[in-house]
């Protein structure tokens, strides 16, 4: 069974954007917590790091 964990940076409250992560061994699963059965993205740890750096840079 895969253990999913909500990001500490997800917005709280009704309608908030929530991202969940799961350790999949050599990769990381990323999914929308409001639609967990819709599937997930599987990213390498390097790709996840690059994605988070890109998102952080776009918020500045």
Backbone as a ProteinNet text record, in pm:
[ID]
protein_1_A
[PRIMARY]
XXXXXXXXXXXXXXXXXXXXXXXXXXXXXXXXXXXXXXXXXXXXXXXXXXXXXXXXXXXX
[TERTIARY]
84.3	0	89.1	56.9	134.1	82.8	174.6	139.7	154.1	42.6	41.4	42.6	114.5	127.6	98.3	14.9	-21	95	118.7	224.5	193.1	293.3	274	249.9	270.9	249.6	114.5	31.7	-100.6	-189.1	-278.7	-371.8	-473.5	-513.4	-613.2	-750.2	-853.2	-989.3	-1056.7	-1186.1	-1265	-1217.8	-1199.2	-1158.4	-1011	-933.5	-790	-719.7	-609.5	-531.1	-442.8	-458.4	-385.7	-306.8	-180.7	-93	-47.7	-48.5	1.3	121	214.8	335.8	345.7	407.9	432.4	571.5	640.3	771.1	746.7	791.8	774.5	908.1	997	1128.9	1225.4	1255.8	1348.5	1279.5	1147.1	1071.9	972.5	901.5	804.6	671.9	562.4	429.7	374	304.8	243.3	99	2.9	-137.5	-218.3	-336.5	-432.2	-511.1	-507.2	-575	-726.7	-780.8	-925.5	-971.4	-878.6	-912.6	-809.6	-795.7	-690.3	-705.6	-826.9	-846.9	-821.9	-793.9	-767.1	-626.9	-546.7	-411.9	-308.7	-184.7	-76	37	120.6	243.3	353.4	440.4	558.3	679.9	752.6	869.3	993.2	1107.2	1231.7	1250.7	1332.6	1358.9	1423.2	1505.7	1568.5	1463.1	1371	1265.3	1173.6	1141.4	1058.3	1129.9	1258.8	1336.5	1334.5	1355.8	1354.7	1216.8	1111.1	975.6	950.5	987.9	965.3	1047.9	1168.5	1250.8	1186	1129.8	1062.2	938.8	859.6	740.2	779.6	878.4	923.8	971.6	1042.6	1092.1	980.4	870.8	760.7	676.6	692.4	615.7	682.9	801.8	876.3	840.4
-118.3	0	124.9	218.2	341.9	442.5	502.2	603.5	741.2	813.7	948.5	1048.8	1158.3	1261.8	1396.5	1476.1	1608.1	1704.4	1785.2	1886	1987.8	2027.4	2128.8	2266.6	2281	2408.7	2416.5	2311.9	2314.5	2414	2477.2	2571.7	2495	2553.4	2488.2	2547.5	2480.1	2528.4	2463.7	2487.7	2430.5	2485.1	2397.6	2439	2468.3	2447.5	2473.7	2377.5	2421	2333.5	2246.4	2117.4	2023.2	1924.7	1913.9	1820.6	1715.6	1590	1481.3	1417.5	1372	1306	1167	1076.4	941.1	896.3	831.6	773	643.1	638.7	519.7	449.7	461.2	399.9	495.3	469.4	556.8	677.9	685.3	798.5	849.4	956.2	1018.7	1030.7	994.4	1012.2	1146.9	1215.4	1344.9	1337.4	1373.1	1368.6	1479.6	1503	1599	1527.7	1580.3	1512.5	1513.9	1606.5	1611.2	1507.6	1451.8	1352.6	1240	1169.1	1067.1	951	922.9	812.2	852	979.8	1028.6	992.8	935.6	897.4	992.8	968.5	1050.9	1061	1160.1	1173.5	1097.8	1035.2	971.5	1047.5	1106.8	1187.9	1131.9	1148.3	1117.2	1224	1197.2	1296.7	1422.1	1405.2	1519.6	1604.4	1539.4	1612.7	1685.3	1622.7	1687.9	1810.6	1797.8	1911.5	2025.5	1993.8	2096.8	2161.7	2082.3	2136	2233.2	2194.5	2283.5	2410.6	2401.5	2522.3	2615	2557.4	2637.2	2705.9	2633.1	2691.2	2803	2779.6	2882.7	3006.3	2988.3	3101.4	3181.2	3114.4	3184.3	3263.8	3237.6	3309.9	3439.7	3463.1	3583.4	3701.2
0	0	0	-85.2	-95.5	6.7	80.2	179.5	116.6	105.9	49.1	162.1	142.8	244.6	180.8	248	195.8	214.4	113.4	119.9	228.6	303.4	407.6	346.4	216.9	148.6	78.7	95	33.5	106.5	31.1	91.3	174.2	287	371.8	343.3	388.9	371	251.8	242.2	133.5	-0.3	-95.2	-228.5	-243.6	-137.6	-144.9	-237.2	-292.4	-379	-292.5	-305.7	-220.7	-306.4	-277.2	-346.3	-245.8	-288.1	-204.9	-273.2	-190.9	-239.6	-180.1	-253.7	-204.5	-245.9	-154.7	-183.6	-259.6	-384.7	-467.5	-492.1	-396	-409.3	-477.2	-603.7	-675.7	-736.2	-724.7	-778.4	-674.1	-711.1	-621.6	-696	-629.3	-686.1	-643.5	-734.8	-707	-756.4	-667.4	-708.7	-642.3	-695.5	-641.5	-531.7	-409.9	-299.9	-314	-393.2	-413.9	-516.2	-591.9	-694.7	-694.9	-582.6	-572.8	-670.8	-715.5	-809.4	-954.1	-975.6	-1112	-1158.8	-1071.2	-1107.9	-1049.6	-1083.8	-1031.4	-1133.9	-1111.4	-1189.1	-1117.4	-1190.3	-1132.9	-1182.5	-1088.6	-1121.4	-1053.1	-1118.3	-1048.2	-940.7	-844.2	-739.1	-798.2	-898.2	-965.3	-1036.2	-1107.5	-1176.9	-1078.5	-965.5	-864	-808.7	-783.6	-734.3	-836.1	-961.7	-1066.2	-1077.7	-1065.9	-1071.8	-956.7	-835.4	-720.6	-731.8	-786.2	-805	-909.9	-1013.7	-1116	-1059.5	-981	-920.3	-823.9	-742.6	-648.7	-722.5	-832.5	-909.8	-975.4	-1011.2	-1077.1	-978.8	-850	-747.7	-707	-751.4	-712	-796.8
[MASK]
++++++++++++++++++++++++++++++++++++++++++++++++++++++++++++

